[in-house]
Coordinates of C-alpha atoms (C1' of nucleotides) in Angstrom, one line a residue:
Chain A
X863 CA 14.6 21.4 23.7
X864 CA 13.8 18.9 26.0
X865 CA 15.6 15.8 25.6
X866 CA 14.2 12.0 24.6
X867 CA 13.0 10.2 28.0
X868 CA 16.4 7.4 28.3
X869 CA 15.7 4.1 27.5
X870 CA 12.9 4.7 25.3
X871 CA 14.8 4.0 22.1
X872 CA 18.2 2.6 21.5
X873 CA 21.6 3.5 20.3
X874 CA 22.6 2.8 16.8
X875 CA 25.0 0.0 16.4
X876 CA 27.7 1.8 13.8
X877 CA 29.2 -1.9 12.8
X878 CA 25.8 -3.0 10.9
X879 CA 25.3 -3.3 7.3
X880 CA 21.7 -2.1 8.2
X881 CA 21.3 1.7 7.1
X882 CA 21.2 4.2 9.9
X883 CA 17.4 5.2 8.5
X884 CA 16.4 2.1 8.5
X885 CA 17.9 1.1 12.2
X886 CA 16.3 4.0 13.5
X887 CA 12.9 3.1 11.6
X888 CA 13.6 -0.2 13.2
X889 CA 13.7 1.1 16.3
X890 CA 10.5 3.0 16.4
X891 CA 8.9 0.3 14.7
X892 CA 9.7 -1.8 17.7
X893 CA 8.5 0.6 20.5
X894 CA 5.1 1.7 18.7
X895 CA 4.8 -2.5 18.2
X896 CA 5.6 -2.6 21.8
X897 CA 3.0 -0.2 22.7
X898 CA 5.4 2.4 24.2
X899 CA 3.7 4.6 21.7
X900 CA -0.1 4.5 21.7
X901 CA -2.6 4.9 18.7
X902 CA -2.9 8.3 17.8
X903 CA 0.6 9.7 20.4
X904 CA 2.8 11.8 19.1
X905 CA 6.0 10.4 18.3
X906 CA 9.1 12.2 19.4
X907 CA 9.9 15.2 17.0
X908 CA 12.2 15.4 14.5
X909 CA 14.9 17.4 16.3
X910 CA 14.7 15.2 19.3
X911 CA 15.5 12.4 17.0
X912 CA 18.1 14.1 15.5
X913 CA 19.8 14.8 18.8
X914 CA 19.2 11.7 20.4
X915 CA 21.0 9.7 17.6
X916 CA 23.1 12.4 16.7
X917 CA 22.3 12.0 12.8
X918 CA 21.5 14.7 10.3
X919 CA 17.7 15.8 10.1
X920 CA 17.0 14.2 6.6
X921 CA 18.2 10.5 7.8
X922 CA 15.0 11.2 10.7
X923 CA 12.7 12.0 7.8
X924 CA 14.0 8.7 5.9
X925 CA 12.8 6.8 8.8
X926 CA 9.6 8.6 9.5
X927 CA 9.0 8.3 5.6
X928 CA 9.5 4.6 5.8
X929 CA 7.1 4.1 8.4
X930 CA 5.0 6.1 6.7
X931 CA 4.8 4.0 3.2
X932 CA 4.2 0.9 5.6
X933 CA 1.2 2.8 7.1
X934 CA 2.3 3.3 10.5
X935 CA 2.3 6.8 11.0
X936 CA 1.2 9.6 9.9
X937 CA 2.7 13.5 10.3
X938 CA 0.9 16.4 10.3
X939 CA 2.3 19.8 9.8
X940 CA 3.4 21.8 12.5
X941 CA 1.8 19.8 15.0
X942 CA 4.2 16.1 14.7
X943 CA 4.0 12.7 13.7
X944 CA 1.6 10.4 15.2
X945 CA 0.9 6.4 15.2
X946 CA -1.5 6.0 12.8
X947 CA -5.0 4.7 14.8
X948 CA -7.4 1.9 13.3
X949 CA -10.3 3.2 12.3
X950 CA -13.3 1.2 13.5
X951 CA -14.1 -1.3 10.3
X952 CA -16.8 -2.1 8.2
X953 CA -17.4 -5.6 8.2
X954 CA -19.1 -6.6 4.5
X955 CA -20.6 -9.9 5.1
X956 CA -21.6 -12.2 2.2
X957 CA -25.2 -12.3 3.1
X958 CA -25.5 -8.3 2.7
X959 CA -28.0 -8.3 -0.5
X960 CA -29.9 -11.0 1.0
X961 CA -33.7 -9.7 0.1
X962 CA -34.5 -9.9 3.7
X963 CA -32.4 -7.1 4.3
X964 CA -34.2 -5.0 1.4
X965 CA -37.5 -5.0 3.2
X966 CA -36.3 -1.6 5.2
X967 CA -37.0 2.0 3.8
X968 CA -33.5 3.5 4.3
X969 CA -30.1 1.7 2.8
X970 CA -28.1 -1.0 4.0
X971 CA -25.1 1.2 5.0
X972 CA -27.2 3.6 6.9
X973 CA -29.1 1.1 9.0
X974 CA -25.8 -0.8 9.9
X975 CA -23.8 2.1 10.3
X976 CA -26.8 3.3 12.5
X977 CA -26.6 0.0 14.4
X978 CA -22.4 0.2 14.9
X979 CA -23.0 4.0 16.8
X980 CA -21.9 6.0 13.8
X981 CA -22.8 8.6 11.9
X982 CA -22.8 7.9 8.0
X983 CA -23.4 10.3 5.1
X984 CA -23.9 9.7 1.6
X985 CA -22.7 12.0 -0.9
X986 CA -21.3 12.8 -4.2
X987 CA -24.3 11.9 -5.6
X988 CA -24.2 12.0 -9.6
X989 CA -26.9 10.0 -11.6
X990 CA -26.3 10.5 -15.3
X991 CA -26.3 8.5 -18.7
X992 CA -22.8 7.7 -19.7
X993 CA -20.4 6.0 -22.5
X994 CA -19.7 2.8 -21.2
X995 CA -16.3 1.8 -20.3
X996 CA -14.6 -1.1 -22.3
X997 CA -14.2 -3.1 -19.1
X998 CA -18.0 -2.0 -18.4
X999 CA -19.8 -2.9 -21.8
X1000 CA -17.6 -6.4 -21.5
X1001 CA -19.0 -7.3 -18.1
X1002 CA -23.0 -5.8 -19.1
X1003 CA -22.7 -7.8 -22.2
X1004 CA -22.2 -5.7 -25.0
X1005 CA -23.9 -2.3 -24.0
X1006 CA -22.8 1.4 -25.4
X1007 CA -24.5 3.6 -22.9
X1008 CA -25.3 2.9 -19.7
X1009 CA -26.9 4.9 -16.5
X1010 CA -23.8 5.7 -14.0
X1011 CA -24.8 6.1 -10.3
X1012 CA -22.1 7.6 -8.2
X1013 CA -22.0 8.0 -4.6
X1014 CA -19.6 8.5 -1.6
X1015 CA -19.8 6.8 1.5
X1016 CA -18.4 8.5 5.1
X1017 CA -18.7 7.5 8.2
X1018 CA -18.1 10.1 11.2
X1019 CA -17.5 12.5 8.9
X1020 CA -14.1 10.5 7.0
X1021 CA -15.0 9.2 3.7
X1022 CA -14.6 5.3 3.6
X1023 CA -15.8 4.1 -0.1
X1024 CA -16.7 5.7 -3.3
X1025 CA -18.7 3.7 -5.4
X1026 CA -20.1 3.7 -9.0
X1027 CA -22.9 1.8 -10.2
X1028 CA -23.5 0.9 -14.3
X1029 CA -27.1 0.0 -15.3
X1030 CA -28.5 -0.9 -19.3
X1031 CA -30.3 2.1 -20.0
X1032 CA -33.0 0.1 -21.4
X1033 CA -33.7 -1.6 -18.2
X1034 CA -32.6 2.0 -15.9
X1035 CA -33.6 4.5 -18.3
X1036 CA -37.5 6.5 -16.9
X1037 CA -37.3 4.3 -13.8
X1038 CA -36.5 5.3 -10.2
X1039 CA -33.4 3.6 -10.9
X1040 CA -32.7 6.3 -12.6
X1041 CA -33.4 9.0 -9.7
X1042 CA -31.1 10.5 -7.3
X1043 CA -33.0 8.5 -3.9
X1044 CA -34.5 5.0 -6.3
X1045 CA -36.5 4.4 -3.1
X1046 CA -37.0 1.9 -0.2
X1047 CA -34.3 -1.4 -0.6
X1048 CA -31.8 0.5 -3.2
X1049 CA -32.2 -0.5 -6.6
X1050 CA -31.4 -3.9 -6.4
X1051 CA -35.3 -3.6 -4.8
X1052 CA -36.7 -1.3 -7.8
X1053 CA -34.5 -4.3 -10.4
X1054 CA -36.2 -6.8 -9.0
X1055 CA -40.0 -4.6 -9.0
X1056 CA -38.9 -3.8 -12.8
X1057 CA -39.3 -7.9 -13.3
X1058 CA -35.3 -8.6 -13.5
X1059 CA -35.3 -11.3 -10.6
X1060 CA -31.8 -11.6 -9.1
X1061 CA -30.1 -14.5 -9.0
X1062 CA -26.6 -14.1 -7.8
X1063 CA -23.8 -12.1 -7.7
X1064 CA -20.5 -11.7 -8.9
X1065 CA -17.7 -10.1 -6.9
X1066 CA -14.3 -9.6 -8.3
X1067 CA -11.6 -7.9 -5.4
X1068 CA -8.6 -6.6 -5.9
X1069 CA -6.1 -4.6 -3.5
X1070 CA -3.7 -1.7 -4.3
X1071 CA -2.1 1.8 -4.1
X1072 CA -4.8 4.8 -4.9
X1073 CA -4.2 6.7 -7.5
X1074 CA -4.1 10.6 -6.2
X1075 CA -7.5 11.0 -7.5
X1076 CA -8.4 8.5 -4.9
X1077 CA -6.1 9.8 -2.2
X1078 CA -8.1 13.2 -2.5
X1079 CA -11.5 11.5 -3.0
X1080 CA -10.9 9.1 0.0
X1081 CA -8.8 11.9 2.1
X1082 CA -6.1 8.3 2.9
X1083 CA -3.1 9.0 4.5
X1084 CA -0.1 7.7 3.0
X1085 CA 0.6 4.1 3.7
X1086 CA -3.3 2.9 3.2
X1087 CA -4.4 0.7 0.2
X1088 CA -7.7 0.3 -1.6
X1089 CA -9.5 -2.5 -1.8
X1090 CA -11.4 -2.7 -5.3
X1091 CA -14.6 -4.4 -5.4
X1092 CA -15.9 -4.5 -8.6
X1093 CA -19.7 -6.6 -8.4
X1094 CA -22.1 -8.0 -10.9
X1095 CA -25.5 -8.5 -10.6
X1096 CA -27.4 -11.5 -12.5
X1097 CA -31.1 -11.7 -12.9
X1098 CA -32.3 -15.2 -13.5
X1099 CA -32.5 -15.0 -17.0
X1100 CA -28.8 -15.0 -16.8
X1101 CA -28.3 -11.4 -17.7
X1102 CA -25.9 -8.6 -16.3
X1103 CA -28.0 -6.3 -15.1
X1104 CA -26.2 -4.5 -13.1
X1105 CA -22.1 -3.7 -12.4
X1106 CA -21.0 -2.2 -9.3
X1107 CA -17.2 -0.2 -9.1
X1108 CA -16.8 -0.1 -5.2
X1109 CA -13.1 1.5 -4.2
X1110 CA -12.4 1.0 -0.4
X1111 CA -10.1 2.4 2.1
X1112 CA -8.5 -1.1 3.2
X1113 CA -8.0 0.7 6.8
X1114 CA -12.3 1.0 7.3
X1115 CA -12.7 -2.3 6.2
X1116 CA -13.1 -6.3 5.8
X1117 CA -14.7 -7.9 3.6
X1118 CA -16.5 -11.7 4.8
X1119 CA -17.8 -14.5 2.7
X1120 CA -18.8 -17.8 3.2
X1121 CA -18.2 -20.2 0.7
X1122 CA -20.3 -23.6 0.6
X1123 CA -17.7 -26.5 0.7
X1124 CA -19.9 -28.4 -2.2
Chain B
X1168 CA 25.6 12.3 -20.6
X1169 CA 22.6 12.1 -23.3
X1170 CA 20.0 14.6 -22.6
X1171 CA 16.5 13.6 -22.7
X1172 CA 14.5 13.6 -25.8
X1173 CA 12.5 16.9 -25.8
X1174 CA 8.9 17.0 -26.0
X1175 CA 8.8 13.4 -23.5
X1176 CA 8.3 15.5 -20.4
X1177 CA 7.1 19.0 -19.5
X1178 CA 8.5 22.1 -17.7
X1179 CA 7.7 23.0 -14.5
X1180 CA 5.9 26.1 -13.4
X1181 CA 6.9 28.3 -11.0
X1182 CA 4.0 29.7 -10.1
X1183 CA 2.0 26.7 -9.0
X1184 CA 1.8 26.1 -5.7
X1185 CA 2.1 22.4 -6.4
X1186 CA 5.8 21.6 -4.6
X1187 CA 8.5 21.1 -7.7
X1188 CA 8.9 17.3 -6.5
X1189 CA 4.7 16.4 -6.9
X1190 CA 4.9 18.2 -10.4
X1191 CA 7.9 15.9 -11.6
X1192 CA 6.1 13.0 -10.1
X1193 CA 2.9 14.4 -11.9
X1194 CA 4.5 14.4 -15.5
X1195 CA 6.5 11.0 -15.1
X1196 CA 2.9 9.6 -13.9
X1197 CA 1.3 11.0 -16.9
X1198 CA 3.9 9.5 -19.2
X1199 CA 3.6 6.5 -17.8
X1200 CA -0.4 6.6 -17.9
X1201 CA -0.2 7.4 -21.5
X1202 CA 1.8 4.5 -22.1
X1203 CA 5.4 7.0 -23.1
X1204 CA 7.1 4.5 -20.8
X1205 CA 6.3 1.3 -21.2
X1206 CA 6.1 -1.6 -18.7
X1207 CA 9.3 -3.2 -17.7
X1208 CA 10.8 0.6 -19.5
X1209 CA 13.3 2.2 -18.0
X1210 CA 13.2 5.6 -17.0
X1211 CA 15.6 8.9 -17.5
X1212 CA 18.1 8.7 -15.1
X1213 CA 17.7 11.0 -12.3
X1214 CA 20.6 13.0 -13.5
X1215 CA 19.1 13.3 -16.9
X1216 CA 16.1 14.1 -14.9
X1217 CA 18.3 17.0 -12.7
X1218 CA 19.6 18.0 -16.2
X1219 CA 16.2 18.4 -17.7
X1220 CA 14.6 20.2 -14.8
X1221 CA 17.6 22.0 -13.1
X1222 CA 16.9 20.6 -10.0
X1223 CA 18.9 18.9 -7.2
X1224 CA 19.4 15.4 -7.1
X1225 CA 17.1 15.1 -4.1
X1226 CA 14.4 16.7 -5.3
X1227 CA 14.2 13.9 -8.4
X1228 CA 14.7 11.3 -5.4
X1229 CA 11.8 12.7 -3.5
X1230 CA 9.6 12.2 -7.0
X1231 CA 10.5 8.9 -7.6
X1232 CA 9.7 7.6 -4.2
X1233 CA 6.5 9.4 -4.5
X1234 CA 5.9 7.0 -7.4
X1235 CA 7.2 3.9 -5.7
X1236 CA 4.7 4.5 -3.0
X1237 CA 2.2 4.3 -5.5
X1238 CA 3.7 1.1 -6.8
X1239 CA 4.2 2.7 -10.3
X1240 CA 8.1 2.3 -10.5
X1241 CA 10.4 0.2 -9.1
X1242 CA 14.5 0.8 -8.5
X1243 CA 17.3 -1.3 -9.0
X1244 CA 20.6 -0.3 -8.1
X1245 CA 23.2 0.2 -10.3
X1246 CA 20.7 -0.1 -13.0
X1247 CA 18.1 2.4 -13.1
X1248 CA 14.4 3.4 -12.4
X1249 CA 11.8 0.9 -14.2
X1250 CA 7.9 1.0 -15.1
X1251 CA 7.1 -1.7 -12.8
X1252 CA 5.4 -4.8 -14.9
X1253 CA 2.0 -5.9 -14.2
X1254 CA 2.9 -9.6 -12.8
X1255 CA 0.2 -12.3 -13.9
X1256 CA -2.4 -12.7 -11.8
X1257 CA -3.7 -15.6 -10.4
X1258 CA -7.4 -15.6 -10.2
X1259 CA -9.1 -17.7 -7.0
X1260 CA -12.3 -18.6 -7.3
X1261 CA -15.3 -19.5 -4.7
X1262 CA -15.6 -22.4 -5.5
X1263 CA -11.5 -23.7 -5.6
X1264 CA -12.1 -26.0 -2.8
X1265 CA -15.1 -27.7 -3.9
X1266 CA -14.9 -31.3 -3.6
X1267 CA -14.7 -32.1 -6.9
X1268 CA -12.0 -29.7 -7.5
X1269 CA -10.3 -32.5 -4.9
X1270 CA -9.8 -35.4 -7.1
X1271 CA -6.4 -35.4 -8.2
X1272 CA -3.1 -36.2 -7.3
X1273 CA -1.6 -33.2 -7.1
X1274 CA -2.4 -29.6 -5.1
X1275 CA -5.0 -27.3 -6.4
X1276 CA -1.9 -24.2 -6.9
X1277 CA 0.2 -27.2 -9.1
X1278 CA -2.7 -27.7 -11.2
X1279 CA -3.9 -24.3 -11.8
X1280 CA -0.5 -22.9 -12.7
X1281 CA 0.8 -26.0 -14.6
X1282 CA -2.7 -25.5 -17.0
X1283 CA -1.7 -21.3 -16.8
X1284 CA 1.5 -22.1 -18.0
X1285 CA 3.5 -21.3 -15.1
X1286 CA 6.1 -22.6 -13.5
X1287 CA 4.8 -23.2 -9.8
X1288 CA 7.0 -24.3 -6.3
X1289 CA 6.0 -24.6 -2.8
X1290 CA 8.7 -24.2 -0.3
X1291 CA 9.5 -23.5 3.1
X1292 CA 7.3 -26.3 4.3
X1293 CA 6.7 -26.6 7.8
X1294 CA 4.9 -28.7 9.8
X1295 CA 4.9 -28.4 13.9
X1296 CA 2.7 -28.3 17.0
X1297 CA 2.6 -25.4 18.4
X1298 CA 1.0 -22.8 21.0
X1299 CA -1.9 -21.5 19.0
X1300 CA -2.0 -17.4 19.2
X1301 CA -5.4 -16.0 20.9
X1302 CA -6.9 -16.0 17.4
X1303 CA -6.6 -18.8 16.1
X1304 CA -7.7 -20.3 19.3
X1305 CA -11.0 -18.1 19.5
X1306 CA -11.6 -18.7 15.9
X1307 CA -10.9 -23.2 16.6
X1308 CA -13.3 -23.0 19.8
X1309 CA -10.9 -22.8 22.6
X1310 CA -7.8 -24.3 21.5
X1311 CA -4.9 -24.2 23.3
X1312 CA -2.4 -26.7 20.8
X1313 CA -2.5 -26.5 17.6
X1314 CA -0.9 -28.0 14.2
X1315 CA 0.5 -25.7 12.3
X1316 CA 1.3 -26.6 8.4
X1317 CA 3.5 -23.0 6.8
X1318 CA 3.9 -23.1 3.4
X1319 CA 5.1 -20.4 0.6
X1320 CA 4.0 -20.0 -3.0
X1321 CA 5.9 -19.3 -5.7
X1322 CA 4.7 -18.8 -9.3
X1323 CA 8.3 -18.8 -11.9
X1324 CA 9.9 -18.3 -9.1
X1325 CA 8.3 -15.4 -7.9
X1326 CA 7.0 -15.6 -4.3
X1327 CA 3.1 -15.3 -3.9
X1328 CA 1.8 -16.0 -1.1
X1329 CA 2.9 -17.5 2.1
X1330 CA 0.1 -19.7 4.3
X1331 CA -0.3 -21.4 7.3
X1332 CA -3.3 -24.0 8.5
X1333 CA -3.6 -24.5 11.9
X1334 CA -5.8 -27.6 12.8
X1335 CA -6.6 -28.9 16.6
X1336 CA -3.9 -31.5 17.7
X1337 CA -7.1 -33.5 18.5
X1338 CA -7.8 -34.1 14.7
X1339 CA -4.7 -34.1 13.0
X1340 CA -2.2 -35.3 15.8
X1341 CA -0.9 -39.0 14.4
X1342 CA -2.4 -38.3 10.6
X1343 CA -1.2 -37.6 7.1
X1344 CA -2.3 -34.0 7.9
X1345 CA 0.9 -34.1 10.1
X1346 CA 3.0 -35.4 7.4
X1347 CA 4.7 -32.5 5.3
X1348 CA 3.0 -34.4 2.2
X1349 CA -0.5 -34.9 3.3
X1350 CA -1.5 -36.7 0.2
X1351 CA -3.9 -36.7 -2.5
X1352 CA -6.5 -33.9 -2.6
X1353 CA -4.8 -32.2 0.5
X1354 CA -5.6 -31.1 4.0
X1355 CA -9.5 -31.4 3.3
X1356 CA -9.0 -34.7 1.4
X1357 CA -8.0 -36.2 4.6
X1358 CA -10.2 -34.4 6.9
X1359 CA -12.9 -35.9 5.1
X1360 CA -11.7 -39.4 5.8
X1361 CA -11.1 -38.8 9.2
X1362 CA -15.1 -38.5 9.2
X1363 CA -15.3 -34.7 9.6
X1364 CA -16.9 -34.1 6.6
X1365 CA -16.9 -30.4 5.3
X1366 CA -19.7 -28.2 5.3
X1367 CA -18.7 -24.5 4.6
X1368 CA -15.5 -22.4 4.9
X1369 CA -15.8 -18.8 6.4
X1370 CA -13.1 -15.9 4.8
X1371 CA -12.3 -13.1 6.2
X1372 CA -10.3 -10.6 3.9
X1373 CA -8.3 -7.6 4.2
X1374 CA -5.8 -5.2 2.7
X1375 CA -2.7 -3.2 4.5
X1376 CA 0.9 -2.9 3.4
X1377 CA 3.0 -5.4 4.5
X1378 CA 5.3 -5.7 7.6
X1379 CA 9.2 -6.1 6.9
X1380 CA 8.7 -9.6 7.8
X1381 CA 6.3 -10.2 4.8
X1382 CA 8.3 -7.9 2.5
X1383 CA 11.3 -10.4 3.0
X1384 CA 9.7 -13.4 2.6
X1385 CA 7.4 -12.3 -0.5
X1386 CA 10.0 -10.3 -1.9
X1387 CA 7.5 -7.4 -2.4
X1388 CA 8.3 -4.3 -4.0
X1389 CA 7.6 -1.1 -2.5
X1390 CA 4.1 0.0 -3.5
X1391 CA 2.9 -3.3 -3.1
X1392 CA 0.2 -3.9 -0.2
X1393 CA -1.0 -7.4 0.8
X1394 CA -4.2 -9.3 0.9
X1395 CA -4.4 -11.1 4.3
X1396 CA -7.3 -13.6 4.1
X1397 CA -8.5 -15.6 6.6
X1398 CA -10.0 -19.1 6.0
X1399 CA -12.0 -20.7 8.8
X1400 CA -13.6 -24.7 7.5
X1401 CA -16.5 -25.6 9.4
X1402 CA -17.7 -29.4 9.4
X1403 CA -20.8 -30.8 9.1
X1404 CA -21.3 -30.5 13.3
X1405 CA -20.5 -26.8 12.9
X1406 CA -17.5 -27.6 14.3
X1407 CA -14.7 -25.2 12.9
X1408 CA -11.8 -27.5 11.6
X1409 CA -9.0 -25.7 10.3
X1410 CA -8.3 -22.2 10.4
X1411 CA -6.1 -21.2 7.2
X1412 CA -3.6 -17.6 7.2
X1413 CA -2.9 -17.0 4.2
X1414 CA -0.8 -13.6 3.2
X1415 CA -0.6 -12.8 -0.8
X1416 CA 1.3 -10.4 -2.7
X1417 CA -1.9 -7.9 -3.9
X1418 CA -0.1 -7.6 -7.0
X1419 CA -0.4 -11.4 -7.8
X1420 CA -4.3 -12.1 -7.2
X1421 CA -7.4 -11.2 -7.9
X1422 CA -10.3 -12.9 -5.5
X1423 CA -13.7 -13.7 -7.1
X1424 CA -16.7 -14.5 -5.3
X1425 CA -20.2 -15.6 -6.2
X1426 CA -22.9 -14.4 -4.3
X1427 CA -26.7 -16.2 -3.9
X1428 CA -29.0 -13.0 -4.2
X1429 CA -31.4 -15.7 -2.2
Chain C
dC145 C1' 39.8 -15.7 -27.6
dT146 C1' 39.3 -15.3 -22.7
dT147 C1' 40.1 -13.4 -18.4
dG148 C1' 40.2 -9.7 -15.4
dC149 C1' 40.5 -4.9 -14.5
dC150 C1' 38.9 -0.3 -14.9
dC151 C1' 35.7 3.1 -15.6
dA152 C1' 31.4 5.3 -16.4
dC153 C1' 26.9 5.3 -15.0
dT154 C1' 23.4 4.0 -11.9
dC155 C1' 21.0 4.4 -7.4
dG156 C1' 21.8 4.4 -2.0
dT157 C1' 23.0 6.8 2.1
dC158 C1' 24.2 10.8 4.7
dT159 C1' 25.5 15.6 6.0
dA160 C1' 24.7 20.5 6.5
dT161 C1' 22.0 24.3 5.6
dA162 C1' 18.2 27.3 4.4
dC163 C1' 13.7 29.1 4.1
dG164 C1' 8.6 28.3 4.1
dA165 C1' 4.4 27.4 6.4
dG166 C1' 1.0 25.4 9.8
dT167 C1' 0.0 25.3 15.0
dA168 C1' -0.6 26.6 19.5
dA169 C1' 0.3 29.1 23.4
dG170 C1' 1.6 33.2 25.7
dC171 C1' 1.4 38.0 26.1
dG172 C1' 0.1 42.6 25.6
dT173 C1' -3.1 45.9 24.0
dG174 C1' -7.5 47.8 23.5
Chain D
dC1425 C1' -12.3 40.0 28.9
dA1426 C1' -11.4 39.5 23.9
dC1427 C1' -8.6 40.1 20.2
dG1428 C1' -4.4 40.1 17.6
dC1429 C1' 0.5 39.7 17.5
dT1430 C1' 4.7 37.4 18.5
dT1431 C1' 7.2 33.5 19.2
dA1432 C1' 8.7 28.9 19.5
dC1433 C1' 8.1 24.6 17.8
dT1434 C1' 6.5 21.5 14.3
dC1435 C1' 6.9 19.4 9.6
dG1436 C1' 7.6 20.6 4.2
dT1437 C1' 10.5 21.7 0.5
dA1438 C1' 14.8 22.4 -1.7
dT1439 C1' 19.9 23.0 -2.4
dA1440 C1' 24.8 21.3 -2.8
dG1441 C1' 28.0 18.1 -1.9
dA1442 C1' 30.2 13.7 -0.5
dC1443 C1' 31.1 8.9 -0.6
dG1444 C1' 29.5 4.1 -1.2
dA1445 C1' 28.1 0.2 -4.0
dG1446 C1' 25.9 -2.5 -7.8
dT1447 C1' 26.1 -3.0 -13.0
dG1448 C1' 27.8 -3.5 -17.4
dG1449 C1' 30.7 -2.4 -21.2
dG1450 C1' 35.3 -1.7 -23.0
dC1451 C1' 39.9 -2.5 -23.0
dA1452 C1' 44.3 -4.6 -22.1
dA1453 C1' 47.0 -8.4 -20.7
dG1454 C1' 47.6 -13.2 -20.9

DNA sequence: CTTGCCCACTCGTCTATACGAGTAAGCGTG
DNA sequence: CACGCTTACTCGTATAGACGAGTGGGCAAG
């Protein structure tokens, strides 16, 4: 086995309170900070760690896992553990469902993705009439059923947002709203067509740990939150017409609004 | 030792391919999903757990820090493994620095948590010029002094959120924004007297786990990410006036922004 | 009754070992 | 040359054991 290059991590001091998995987390944490480790390099293995500090294999794995929960690094079997690299991120800007950006045939996160030199996909697609969540029926006002619109968003081939939109069937219901593709400008386009005016939105965020189901949905590596964007559309009348469940991978993105200082 | 009431948790299967540790993790989630563990509940033991499962002590370990990454469960030492409560959350609004939101005596986190029937502190004031970092200079126009105002939250004597304005020493050198109280109404309060009246603020959010630093001083559990947010106040000349960092505990918040659908 | 100690129970840290499984490169065979 | 096997290295999972340290209840001494 080829030894660690000297001088590239430290000793461990044996006199300190600090736990030997956390020093040698501490340690890492330093160098990749430092840059002595580059995005996506390979950290040094798990037996070269083990040598180097002359500590069982376990105590290595304590440290990789704590660098791990803080989203550092990532490991990948039988090839090593690498620093984590930022993903380029989607920047959500407040002015995103401004109508003037609805006048073009294909969606908003195609033509920007377009624009940043990436590829995006959409899919998961699932249109279908639905019980309405507690949560839901509160935020619609009072509805049983509603039309669910799920969808997956990727870019370059990594999934980046999954998103779920819950429409009144008796504005959705026989509409293109309630098609797989609801035509040019989304439906916030056909809602407005259909006579429901918009007025303003809502947004409500929140960040967290996924659940698994959004661990496999997302594909996130340990160590990454969600951001969960949960938006409400009012037509001028003052009526919900339309909620939006949006869960991000924090990584891919941030989120920009400007607020008028009244 | 007691051994664990029958029927509260499953077997394992063998035959799965599902490693022993996610499948424990699995049924403890479940349990605690279906409410069989309540919040704030403590949890078997993770010899009652070895008992139950005829496992090694590791092996439990490895489930329960599964679930702390998820921020599901939280350990105390000495005492046991607990559902970790839902803390209160403090809900910020778009419009928490409109003017007339500026009126009283006291700070807008005071009054909001004195009328949510919290207990609310700021500590580790701090006020100093300083060299302002590349960001905060790009974001100020070109800056290369700055103010810098820290401050940390605490809600009944749990730390929220820790903050720091930076303003250009051109503004705010010689001014009750360099006093550690600044007065009345705040920060903006005073920037409006000083004739740079307020236009719009620009905020710039994101999520990510937190460094050690942060964990210290907000005394996050593990499982808990942070929501970084960036505030940027732009006068009435367009000139950008303060740039605010501010760092929450996810677990505490929950951001809410109206949108004009103009 | 109060104080202080002890003990049982809890999680925290660490060692040593074993086997499984994914990866990639080298090497030999056809 | 192309294919498939072997091999070495990687991380993943699991066991068994040891000692440390925080917590809280019970018990004995004052």
């Amino acid at each position: 086995m080829p030894s660690l290059p000297s001088g590239l991590l430290g000793d461990l001091d044996p006199t300190s309170d600090r736990a030997v998995f956390r020093q040698i987390a501490d340690q890492l944490r330093e160098a990749i900070d430092r840059g002595r480790f580059k995005e996506g390099e390979k950290l040094p293995s798990e037996a070269e760690l083990v040598e180097h500090y002359g500590v069982s294999r376990m105590t290595v794995r304590n440290s990789f896992s704590v660098l791990q929960g803080e989203g550092l690094v990532h490991a990948e079997h039988g090839k090593g553990v690498f620093v984590r690299p930022r993903p380029p991120v989607r920047r959500l800007a407040s002015d995103r469902f401004a109508r003037r950006h609805r006048e073009q045939g294909k969606s908003a996160f195609i033509v920007e993705a377009d624009a940043a030199g990436s590829h995006p996909q959409v899919d998961s697609l699932e249109v279908k009439e639905e019980k309405a969540s507690q949560d839901v029926s509160n935020r619609l006002g009072s509805v049983r059923r509603v039309l669910a619109r799920r969808r997956r968003y990727l870019l370059d081939g990594r999934p980046v947002e999954f998103a779920t939109s819950y429409l009144p069937l008796d504005i959705a219901r026989g509409t293109p709203i309630a098609e797989p593709n609801p035509g040019p400008g989304g439906i916030y386009a056909r809602l407005e067509e259909l006579g429901h005016r918009l007025d303003h939105f809502e947004e409500e965020i929140r960040a967290r740990m996924p659940s698994p189901d959004e661990v496999r949905t997302l594909r996130l590596a340990s160590g990454v939150p969600v951001i969960h964007l949960i938006r409400t559309a009012f037509d001028q009348e003052g009526r919900a017409v339309e909620v939006c469940d949006t869960v991000m991978a924090a990584d891919a993105y941030v989120l920009s609004y400007q607020l008028p200082a009244t």
